[in-house]
């Protein structure tokens, strides 16, 4: 079963942060379950400058074919997480449509498989 692996760099991983990541990226697992082949890795980083704090979220979503990578930066950590999940959803939708137009449903194995 695929899951979301959360990592934190330069900050501590709190329950609220982990919940925000799970809530934002779990629809990807629900909607694109047939595309995702391994665990989704989400790395959260917060860097403090002289007067500002920048938050960065990097996500790696391994799919059949090329992996999807997302990197978002901003001031509000929770908005950055939501934006990264939205970008990843758009990229996965584009990836799925591209391969289904090429007949990828049968060649690449995207068709719903009986288990």
Short mmCIF file of C-alpha atoms in Angstrom, two decimals:
data_model
loop_
_atom_site.label_atom_id
_atom_site.label_comp_id
_atom_site.label_asym_id
_atom_site.label_seq_id
_atom_site.Cartn_x
_atom_site.Cartn_y
_atom_site.Cartn_z
CA UNK A 1 0.00 0.00 0.00
CA UNK A 2 1.36 3.37 -0.97
CA UNK A 3 1.71 6.01 1.70
CA UNK A 4 2.97 9.54 2.26
CA UNK A 5 6.38 9.90 3.90
CA UNK A 6 6.89 13.30 5.56
CA UNK A 7 10.34 14.71 6.32
CA UNK A 8 11.33 17.98 7.98
CA UNK A 9 14.62 19.86 7.54
CA UNK A 10 15.67 22.71 9.85
CA UNK A 11 12.33 22.51 11.70
CA UNK A 12 10.63 19.95 13.88
CA UNK A 13 7.85 17.80 12.46
CA UNK A 14 4.79 18.65 14.52
CA UNK A 15 1.48 16.82 14.49
CA UNK A 16 -0.19 19.82 12.84
CA UNK A 17 2.41 19.89 10.06
CA UNK A 18 2.11 16.15 9.47
CA UNK A 19 -1.69 16.43 9.39
CA UNK A 20 -1.53 19.30 6.88
CA UNK A 21 0.73 17.24 4.60
CA UNK A 22 -1.48 14.16 4.87
CA UNK A 23 -4.67 16.14 4.25
CA UNK A 24 -3.22 17.91 1.20
CA UNK A 25 -1.54 14.93 -0.47
CA UNK A 26 -4.00 12.11 0.38
CA UNK A 27 -6.39 13.06 -2.49
CA UNK A 28 -3.50 12.31 -4.85
CA UNK A 29 -3.38 8.75 -3.54
CA UNK A 30 -7.16 8.48 -3.84
CA UNK A 31 -7.49 9.92 -7.34
CA UNK A 32 -4.30 8.61 -8.99
CA UNK A 33 -3.83 5.31 -7.20
CA UNK A 34 -3.22 3.41 -10.45
CA UNK A 35 -0.40 5.82 -11.45
CA UNK A 36 1.58 5.99 -8.20
CA UNK A 37 3.97 3.05 -7.91
CA UNK A 38 5.87 3.84 -4.68
CA UNK A 39 5.55 5.98 -1.57
CA UNK A 40 5.18 9.74 -1.99
CA UNK A 41 7.98 11.68 -0.30
CA UNK A 42 7.26 15.20 0.96
CA UNK A 43 10.15 17.25 2.42
CA UNK A 44 9.45 20.46 4.32
CA UNK A 45 12.26 22.99 4.86
CA UNK A 46 12.24 26.34 6.62
CA UNK A 47 15.12 28.80 6.26
CA UNK A 48 15.38 32.01 8.24
CA UNK A 49 17.07 34.99 6.70
CA UNK A 50 17.84 38.33 8.29
CA UNK A 51 14.27 39.55 8.30
CA UNK A 52 12.17 36.85 6.58
CA UNK A 53 11.44 33.18 6.86
CA UNK A 54 11.03 31.15 3.67
CA UNK A 55 9.35 27.77 3.63
CA UNK A 56 10.05 25.24 0.91
CA UNK A 57 8.12 22.07 0.15
CA UNK A 58 9.54 19.44 -2.19
CA UNK A 59 7.49 16.44 -3.24
CA UNK A 60 8.51 13.39 -5.25
CA UNK A 61 5.73 11.26 -6.64
CA UNK A 62 6.96 8.10 -8.37
CA UNK A 63 4.66 7.23 -11.24
CA UNK A 64 4.92 4.86 -14.16
CA UNK A 65 7.18 6.51 -16.68
CA UNK A 66 8.82 9.67 -15.33
CA UNK A 67 8.49 10.70 -11.69
CA UNK A 68 6.67 13.92 -10.82
CA UNK A 69 8.70 16.47 -8.86
CA UNK A 70 7.19 19.56 -7.24
CA UNK A 71 8.97 22.40 -5.44
CA UNK A 72 7.12 25.37 -3.95
CA UNK A 73 8.43 28.25 -1.86
CA UNK A 74 6.63 30.91 0.15
CA UNK A 75 6.17 32.65 3.48
CA UNK A 76 3.27 30.61 4.93
CA UNK A 77 4.18 26.93 5.40
CA UNK A 78 0.61 25.65 5.21
CA UNK A 79 -0.24 27.58 2.03
CA UNK A 80 2.97 26.30 0.44
CA UNK A 81 1.95 22.71 1.26
CA UNK A 82 -1.49 23.24 -0.31
CA UNK A 83 0.03 24.87 -3.41
CA UNK A 84 2.50 22.00 -3.84
CA UNK A 85 -0.33 19.46 -3.64
CA UNK A 86 -2.37 21.43 -6.20
CA UNK A 87 0.58 21.61 -8.61
CA UNK A 88 1.23 17.88 -8.18
CA UNK A 89 -2.43 17.12 -8.89
CA UNK A 90 -2.33 19.16 -12.11
CA UNK A 91 0.88 17.45 -13.24
CA UNK A 92 -0.51 13.99 -12.52
CA UNK A 93 -3.74 14.79 -14.36
CA UNK A 94 -1.72 15.98 -17.36
CA UNK A 95 0.48 12.87 -17.19
CA UNK A 96 -2.55 10.58 -17.08
CA UNK A 97 -4.33 12.33 -19.97
CA UNK A 98 -1.19 12.34 -22.10
CA UNK A 99 -0.71 8.62 -21.77
CA UNK A 100 -4.38 7.75 -22.20
CA UNK A 101 -4.50 9.68 -25.49
CA UNK A 102 -1.54 7.68 -26.74
CA UNK A 103 -3.23 4.42 -25.88
CA UNK A 104 -1.25 4.17 -22.68
CA UNK A 105 -4.12 2.53 -20.86
CA UNK A 106 -3.17 -0.83 -22.27
CA UNK A 107 0.48 -0.42 -23.20
CA UNK A 108 1.70 1.18 -19.97
CA UNK A 109 -0.61 -0.78 -17.71
CA UNK A 110 -2.72 2.15 -16.49
CA UNK A 111 -5.97 0.26 -16.93
CA UNK A 112 -7.70 -0.83 -13.77
CA UNK A 113 -6.26 -4.21 -12.95
CA UNK A 114 -8.30 -6.88 -11.28
CA UNK A 115 -6.86 -7.83 -7.93
#
